[in-house]
């Protein structure tokens, strides 16, 4: 029922997607004017207070300003237009213009995006930014028109680490016998398997109650989940193994991208990158605030002496397997290594 309602809503929106309210239809950005603008719908599942939403608002403002009002971005947060999977279906059909998804979601369309769900492909945050901001990565982002989309930019979602009620996770052996919630992604369940834990895939909204009732022994996420998700009320040990850095990405429908002039495409790409740069600052502040709140108000212990080399060794075979199964993963890993 929810999917049907969201589809009806976006179908109604699509009628005016490339035109302002009450204006005649605009078939491309070259026809758009401030009085009759091209309106790009941007759908995502986050709240208006999330750092990514704030960065996207900046993106929308810059696009409108730099096109003199000819192109406007209308943002629909809180999954108003559907889930990430539903939004991608709508986007590739050209029903909506843009959406924000976790990067591995795009593996359905381009297998290379499986790479971003793999453990320890980035050395640290500095390495992550260096690779993700590179020309080589931007070329990869824009290489998927035939798959129905292009990626405009990325937003960090931090480093994911394990946290439990009372047990530190310093080596893979510490995961044995523990039921750990992971995202419903093949790479995440495979990762927990090779590390020795028991993966339990479930939605983020079910994690708090599942921790509370003992359905799971722990979970993995960035530090903000301790505070915004209130997980720090239950889990008191956060072990900084930093096993994955899975970026969010802002993507655009190839059908709509190709109706935008090269000059306007460049404006959109520059505004997108600038929103990413702004988000880095917002994210660092959010992480620092979350750590302070978790330590001082929730009594969470942050464990720093984690044997990351042991985790890397445990997952080495998994990464080799993914390279064999998905040639696109091997190709993107080669690009990443060449940039480092």
Short mmCIF file of C-alpha atoms in Angstrom, two decimals:
data_model
loop_
_atom_site.label_atom_id
_atom_site.label_comp_id
_atom_site.label_asym_id
_atom_site.label_seq_id
_atom_site.Cartn_x
_atom_site.Cartn_y
_atom_site.Cartn_z
CA UNK A 1 0.00 0.00 0.00
CA UNK A 2 2.79 2.44 0.94
CA UNK A 3 4.58 1.73 -2.33
CA UNK A 4 1.38 2.30 -4.30
CA UNK A 5 0.76 5.62 -2.57
CA UNK A 6 4.31 6.82 -3.18
CA UNK A 7 4.07 5.84 -6.84
CA UNK A 8 0.84 7.82 -7.22
CA UNK A 9 2.53 10.80 -5.62
CA UNK A 10 5.57 10.72 -7.88
CA UNK A 11 3.38 10.16 -10.93
CA UNK A 12 1.62 13.37 -10.04
CA UNK A 13 4.94 15.12 -9.57
CA UNK A 14 6.35 13.82 -12.84
CA UNK A 15 3.77 15.72 -14.83
CA UNK A 16 5.45 18.93 -13.67
CA UNK A 17 8.97 17.63 -13.26
CA UNK A 18 10.54 19.74 -15.97
CA UNK A 19 8.31 22.78 -15.54
CA UNK A 20 7.37 25.29 -12.89
CA UNK A 21 3.93 25.20 -11.33
CA UNK A 22 1.33 26.32 -13.87
CA UNK A 23 3.98 26.81 -16.58
CA UNK A 24 4.30 25.16 -19.95
CA UNK A 25 6.44 22.04 -20.17
CA UNK A 26 10.22 22.48 -20.42
CA UNK A 27 12.00 19.76 -22.38
CA UNK A 28 15.51 20.81 -21.40
CA UNK A 29 17.55 23.35 -19.51
CA UNK A 30 18.21 25.48 -22.60
CA UNK A 31 14.49 26.24 -22.83
CA UNK A 32 14.17 27.07 -19.13
CA UNK A 33 13.83 30.62 -17.84
CA UNK A 34 13.45 32.14 -14.39
CA UNK A 35 9.74 32.53 -15.14
CA UNK A 36 9.41 28.98 -16.49
CA UNK A 37 12.17 26.99 -14.74
CA UNK A 38 13.31 23.41 -14.99
CA UNK A 39 12.34 21.79 -11.67
CA UNK A 40 14.42 18.81 -10.53
CA UNK A 41 12.90 16.58 -7.86
CA UNK A 42 15.39 15.25 -5.29
CA UNK A 43 14.13 12.42 -3.07
CA UNK A 44 15.84 10.96 0.01
CA UNK A 45 14.99 9.09 3.19
CA UNK A 46 16.73 11.29 5.78
CA UNK A 47 15.26 13.90 8.10
CA UNK A 48 15.55 17.66 7.58
CA UNK A 49 18.05 17.84 10.46
CA UNK A 50 20.49 15.32 8.97
CA UNK A 51 23.82 16.71 7.78
CA UNK A 52 23.28 15.31 4.27
CA UNK A 53 19.93 17.08 3.93
CA UNK A 54 21.54 20.35 5.05
CA UNK A 55 24.29 19.89 2.45
CA UNK A 56 21.70 19.15 -0.22
CA UNK A 57 19.86 22.35 0.64
CA UNK A 58 23.11 24.22 -0.05
CA UNK A 59 23.40 22.35 -3.36
CA UNK A 60 19.87 23.39 -4.35
CA UNK A 61 20.50 27.02 -3.45
CA UNK A 62 23.71 27.18 -5.50
CA UNK A 63 22.13 25.56 -8.55
CA UNK A 64 19.27 28.04 -8.53
CA UNK A 65 21.57 31.00 -7.92
CA UNK A 66 24.14 30.08 -10.59
CA UNK A 67 21.50 29.37 -13.24
CA UNK A 68 19.71 32.65 -12.45
CA UNK A 69 16.64 30.71 -11.38
CA UNK A 70 16.39 28.66 -14.59
CA UNK A 71 16.94 25.38 -12.71
CA UNK A 72 15.41 24.69 -9.32
CA UNK A 73 15.90 21.64 -7.11
CA UNK A 74 12.90 20.61 -5.01
CA UNK A 75 13.88 18.32 -2.12
CA UNK A 76 11.54 15.67 -0.68
CA UNK A 77 13.05 14.20 2.56
CA UNK A 78 11.79 11.50 4.94
CA UNK A 79 11.18 8.93 2.18
CA UNK A 80 8.07 10.80 1.06
CA UNK A 81 8.51 9.43 -2.45
CA UNK A 82 9.54 5.92 -1.43
CA UNK A 83 12.48 3.86 -0.19
CA UNK A 84 15.95 4.04 -1.71
CA UNK A 85 15.20 1.04 -3.93
CA UNK A 86 11.88 2.50 -5.04
CA UNK A 87 13.47 5.88 -5.69
CA UNK A 88 16.10 4.29 -7.94
CA UNK A 89 13.39 2.55 -9.93
CA UNK A 90 11.59 5.87 -10.38
CA UNK A 91 14.84 7.65 -11.22
CA UNK A 92 15.99 5.26 -13.96
CA UNK A 93 12.50 5.57 -15.49
CA UNK A 94 12.88 9.37 -15.48
CA UNK A 95 9.96 9.87 -13.09
CA UNK A 96 12.10 11.71 -10.54
CA UNK A 97 15.33 13.55 -11.29
CA UNK A 98 17.61 12.79 -8.34
CA UNK A 99 17.89 10.74 -5.19
CA UNK A 100 20.34 9.92 -2.40
CA UNK A 101 21.16 6.24 -1.77
CA UNK A 102 23.77 4.17 0.03
CA UNK A 103 26.33 3.44 -2.69
CA UNK A 104 26.03 -0.41 -2.63
CA UNK A 105 22.35 -0.03 -3.63
CA UNK A 106 23.64 0.92 -7.09
CA UNK A 107 25.29 -2.51 -7.52
CA UNK A 108 21.96 -3.69 -8.95
CA UNK A 109 22.72 -1.46 -11.95
CA UNK A 110 26.55 -1.37 -11.98
CA UNK A 111 28.38 -4.19 -10.19
CA UNK A 112 31.40 -2.00 -9.45
CA UNK A 113 29.37 -0.30 -6.72
CA UNK A 114 29.66 -3.53 -4.70
CA UNK A 115 33.17 -2.28 -3.94
CA UNK A 116 31.96 0.36 -1.50
CA UNK A 117 30.43 -2.28 0.76
CA UNK A 118 33.71 -4.16 1.17
CA UNK A 119 35.78 -3.91 4.36
CA UNK A 120 39.05 -1.99 4.63
CA UNK A 121 39.28 -0.72 1.06
CA UNK A 122 40.26 2.68 2.49
CA UNK A 123 43.10 3.09 4.98
CA UNK A 124 41.53 5.92 6.98
CA UNK A 125 39.35 9.02 6.59
CA UNK A 126 42.11 11.02 4.86
CA UNK A 127 42.63 8.22 2.34
CA UNK A 128 38.86 7.95 1.81
CA UNK A 129 38.53 11.64 0.93
CA UNK A 130 41.64 11.57 -1.26
CA UNK A 131 40.27 8.69 -3.35
CA UNK A 132 36.65 9.83 -3.48
CA UNK A 133 37.60 13.37 -4.58
CA UNK A 134 39.92 12.16 -7.34
CA UNK A 135 39.34 12.74 -11.05
CA UNK A 136 39.42 8.98 -11.55
CA UNK A 137 36.50 8.46 -9.17
CA UNK A 138 34.55 11.32 -10.76
CA UNK A 139 35.04 9.63 -14.16
CA UNK A 140 33.66 6.40 -12.71
CA UNK A 141 30.69 8.27 -11.26
CA UNK A 142 29.78 9.67 -14.68
CA UNK A 143 30.31 6.40 -16.57
CA UNK A 144 26.91 4.80 -15.96
CA UNK A 145 24.57 6.63 -18.34
CA UNK A 146 23.78 3.35 -20.10
CA UNK A 147 22.61 1.97 -16.74
CA UNK A 148 20.14 4.84 -16.37
CA UNK A 149 21.91 7.15 -13.93
CA UNK A 150 24.97 9.25 -13.23
CA UNK A 151 26.46 9.96 -9.80
CA UNK A 152 26.90 13.66 -9.09
CA UNK A 153 28.77 13.42 -5.79
CA UNK A 154 29.16 11.48 -2.56
CA UNK A 155 28.60 12.21 1.12
CA UNK A 156 30.58 10.51 3.86
CA UNK A 157 28.67 8.43 6.36
CA UNK A 158 31.74 7.90 8.49
CA UNK A 159 33.59 4.76 9.51
CA UNK A 160 31.51 1.85 10.75
CA UNK A 161 32.63 0.01 13.90
CA UNK A 162 31.24 -2.67 16.21
CA UNK A 163 29.53 -1.89 19.49
CA UNK A 164 27.95 -4.17 22.06
CA UNK A 165 26.32 -4.02 25.48
CA UNK A 166 29.47 -4.84 27.43
CA UNK A 167 32.12 -6.63 25.34
CA UNK A 168 35.05 -5.03 23.53
CA UNK A 169 35.74 -6.28 20.00
CA UNK A 170 39.50 -6.06 19.54
CA UNK A 171 40.03 -9.06 17.19
CA UNK A 172 37.79 -11.20 14.97
CA UNK A 173 37.85 -13.89 17.66
CA UNK A 174 35.88 -11.55 19.93
CA UNK A 175 32.92 -11.78 17.52
CA UNK A 176 32.52 -15.53 17.87
CA UNK A 177 29.15 -16.47 19.30
CA UNK A 178 27.77 -12.93 18.93
CA UNK A 179 24.70 -12.03 16.88
CA UNK A 180 25.51 -8.73 15.19
CA UNK A 181 23.05 -6.62 13.23
CA UNK A 182 24.26 -5.64 9.77
CA UNK A 183 22.71 -3.79 6.86
CA UNK A 184 20.76 -5.96 4.45
CA UNK A 185 23.61 -6.12 1.94
CA UNK A 186 25.40 -9.19 0.66
CA UNK A 187 28.79 -7.67 1.44
CA UNK A 188 27.86 -7.01 5.07
CA UNK A 189 26.53 -10.48 5.82
CA UNK A 190 29.57 -12.02 4.07
CA UNK A 191 31.87 -9.78 6.11
CA UNK A 192 30.43 -10.91 9.44
CA UNK A 193 30.59 -14.55 8.35
CA UNK A 194 34.30 -14.42 7.56
CA UNK A 195 35.01 -12.48 10.74
CA UNK A 196 33.39 -15.24 12.77
CA UNK A 197 30.25 -13.52 14.03
CA UNK A 198 26.62 -14.30 13.24
CA UNK A 199 25.13 -11.66 10.93
CA UNK A 200 21.54 -10.58 11.48
CA UNK A 201 20.24 -8.35 8.69
CA UNK A 202 17.51 -5.98 9.81
CA UNK A 203 16.31 -2.44 9.27
CA UNK A 204 17.87 0.35 11.29
CA UNK A 205 14.55 1.12 12.95
CA UNK A 206 14.43 -2.33 14.55
CA UNK A 207 17.91 -2.19 16.09
CA UNK A 208 17.11 -0.46 19.39
CA UNK A 209 14.36 -2.90 20.39
CA UNK A 210 16.40 -5.88 19.20
CA UNK A 211 19.32 -4.80 21.38
CA UNK A 212 16.98 -4.20 24.28
CA UNK A 213 15.34 -7.64 24.04
CA UNK A 214 18.52 -9.58 23.28
CA UNK A 215 17.60 -10.59 19.75
CA UNK A 216 21.03 -9.26 18.83
CA UNK A 217 24.15 -8.87 20.98
CA UNK A 218 25.48 -5.85 19.15
CA UNK A 219 25.53 -3.91 15.94
CA UNK A 220 27.85 -1.79 13.79
CA UNK A 221 27.57 1.80 12.66
CA UNK A 222 29.23 5.18 12.98
CA UNK A 223 29.31 7.07 16.27
CA UNK A 224 26.21 9.17 15.61
CA UNK A 225 23.99 6.08 15.93
CA UNK A 226 24.86 5.98 19.64
CA UNK A 227 23.11 9.30 20.16
CA UNK A 228 20.59 9.87 17.37
CA UNK A 229 19.48 6.24 17.51
CA UNK A 230 19.86 6.13 21.33
CA UNK A 231 21.90 2.91 21.00
CA UNK A 232 24.29 4.24 23.63
CA UNK A 233 21.54 3.77 26.19
CA UNK A 234 22.05 0.02 25.79
CA UNK A 235 25.47 -0.51 24.23
CA UNK A 236 28.29 0.69 26.46
CA UNK A 237 31.37 -0.44 24.51
CA UNK A 238 32.24 1.03 21.10
CA UNK A 239 35.26 -0.69 19.50
CA UNK A 240 36.85 1.44 16.77
CA UNK A 241 37.77 -1.24 14.25
CA UNK A 242 36.48 1.04 11.45
CA UNK A 243 35.85 -1.89 9.14
CA UNK A 244 33.90 -0.03 6.46
CA UNK A 245 33.43 3.44 5.00
CA UNK A 246 30.26 3.24 2.91
CA UNK A 247 29.48 6.56 1.25
CA UNK A 248 26.06 7.86 0.36
CA UNK A 249 25.78 9.11 -3.20
CA UNK A 250 23.58 11.65 -4.96
CA UNK A 251 22.53 10.33 -8.35
CA UNK A 252 20.60 11.77 -11.28
CA UNK A 253 18.46 10.10 -13.92
CA UNK A 254 20.41 9.75 -17.17
CA UNK A 255 17.25 10.58 -19.09
CA UNK A 256 17.04 13.95 -17.35
CA UNK A 257 20.81 14.53 -17.26
CA UNK A 258 20.84 14.37 -21.04
CA UNK A 259 18.26 17.17 -21.29
CA UNK A 260 20.62 19.54 -19.47
CA UNK A 261 23.12 21.62 -21.44
CA UNK A 262 26.87 20.97 -20.90
CA UNK A 263 27.20 24.38 -19.24
CA UNK A 264 24.39 23.64 -16.81
CA UNK A 265 25.73 20.14 -16.18
CA UNK A 266 29.00 21.74 -15.07
CA UNK A 267 27.14 24.10 -12.73
CA UNK A 268 25.32 21.14 -11.18
CA UNK A 269 28.53 19.11 -10.75
CA UNK A 270 30.39 22.02 -9.15
CA UNK A 271 27.52 22.76 -6.76
CA UNK A 272 27.34 19.08 -5.85
CA UNK A 273 31.08 18.90 -5.07
CA UNK A 274 30.89 22.06 -2.98
CA UNK A 275 28.03 20.56 -0.99
CA UNK A 276 30.24 17.54 -0.33
CA UNK A 277 33.03 19.79 0.95
CA UNK A 278 30.58 21.54 3.27
CA UNK A 279 29.25 18.20 4.46
CA UNK A 280 32.72 17.06 5.52
CA UNK A 281 32.79 19.90 8.07
CA UNK A 282 29.23 19.23 9.24
CA UNK A 283 30.00 15.53 9.59
CA UNK A 284 33.16 16.04 11.64
CA UNK A 285 31.22 18.29 14.01
CA UNK A 286 28.44 15.71 14.28
CA UNK A 287 30.90 12.92 15.08
CA UNK A 288 32.70 14.98 17.72
CA UNK A 289 29.39 15.96 19.34
CA UNK A 290 28.19 12.34 19.31
CA UNK A 291 31.36 11.03 20.94
CA UNK A 292 31.23 13.66 23.69
CA UNK A 293 27.56 12.99 24.40
CA UNK A 294 28.03 9.22 24.36
CA UNK A 295 31.01 9.41 26.73
CA UNK A 296 29.74 12.00 29.16
CA UNK A 297 26.00 11.43 29.22
CA UNK A 298 25.62 7.76 28.26
CA UNK A 299 28.74 6.23 29.78
CA UNK A 300 29.97 4.65 26.55
CA UNK A 301 33.59 3.44 26.51
CA UNK A 302 35.49 3.94 23.24
CA UNK A 303 38.05 1.18 22.65
CA UNK A 304 40.98 2.35 20.53
CA UNK A 305 43.43 -0.60 20.80
CA UNK A 306 41.78 -2.70 18.08
CA UNK A 307 43.89 -5.05 15.95
CA UNK A 308 42.84 -3.77 12.52
CA UNK A 309 45.47 -5.91 10.80
CA UNK A 310 43.76 -9.02 12.15
CA UNK A 311 40.43 -7.86 10.72
CA UNK A 312 42.04 -7.05 7.38
CA UNK A 313 43.60 -10.51 7.24
CA UNK A 314 40.27 -12.15 8.11
CA UNK A 315 38.51 -10.41 5.23
CA UNK A 316 41.26 -10.66 2.62
CA UNK A 317 39.86 -13.83 1.06
CA UNK A 318 36.39 -12.31 0.88
CA UNK A 319 37.66 -9.37 -1.16
CA UNK A 320 39.53 -11.70 -3.51
CA UNK A 321 36.30 -13.68 -3.96
CA UNK A 322 34.35 -10.54 -4.84
CA UNK A 323 36.96 -9.60 -7.41
CA UNK A 324 36.52 -12.99 -9.08
CA UNK A 325 32.71 -12.89 -8.95
CA UNK A 326 32.36 -9.26 -10.01
CA UNK A 327 34.89 -8.03 -12.59
CA UNK A 328 33.60 -4.49 -12.01
CA UNK A 329 34.80 -4.69 -8.40
CA UNK A 330 38.30 -5.69 -9.50
CA UNK A 331 38.35 -2.79 -11.97
CA UNK A 332 37.26 -0.21 -9.39
CA UNK A 333 39.69 -1.55 -6.79
CA UNK A 334 42.46 -1.12 -9.36
CA UNK A 335 41.38 2.49 -9.84
CA UNK A 336 41.34 3.07 -6.08
CA UNK A 337 44.81 1.59 -5.67
CA UNK A 338 46.17 3.70 -8.53
CA UNK A 339 44.94 6.87 -6.82
CA UNK A 340 46.40 6.08 -3.40
#
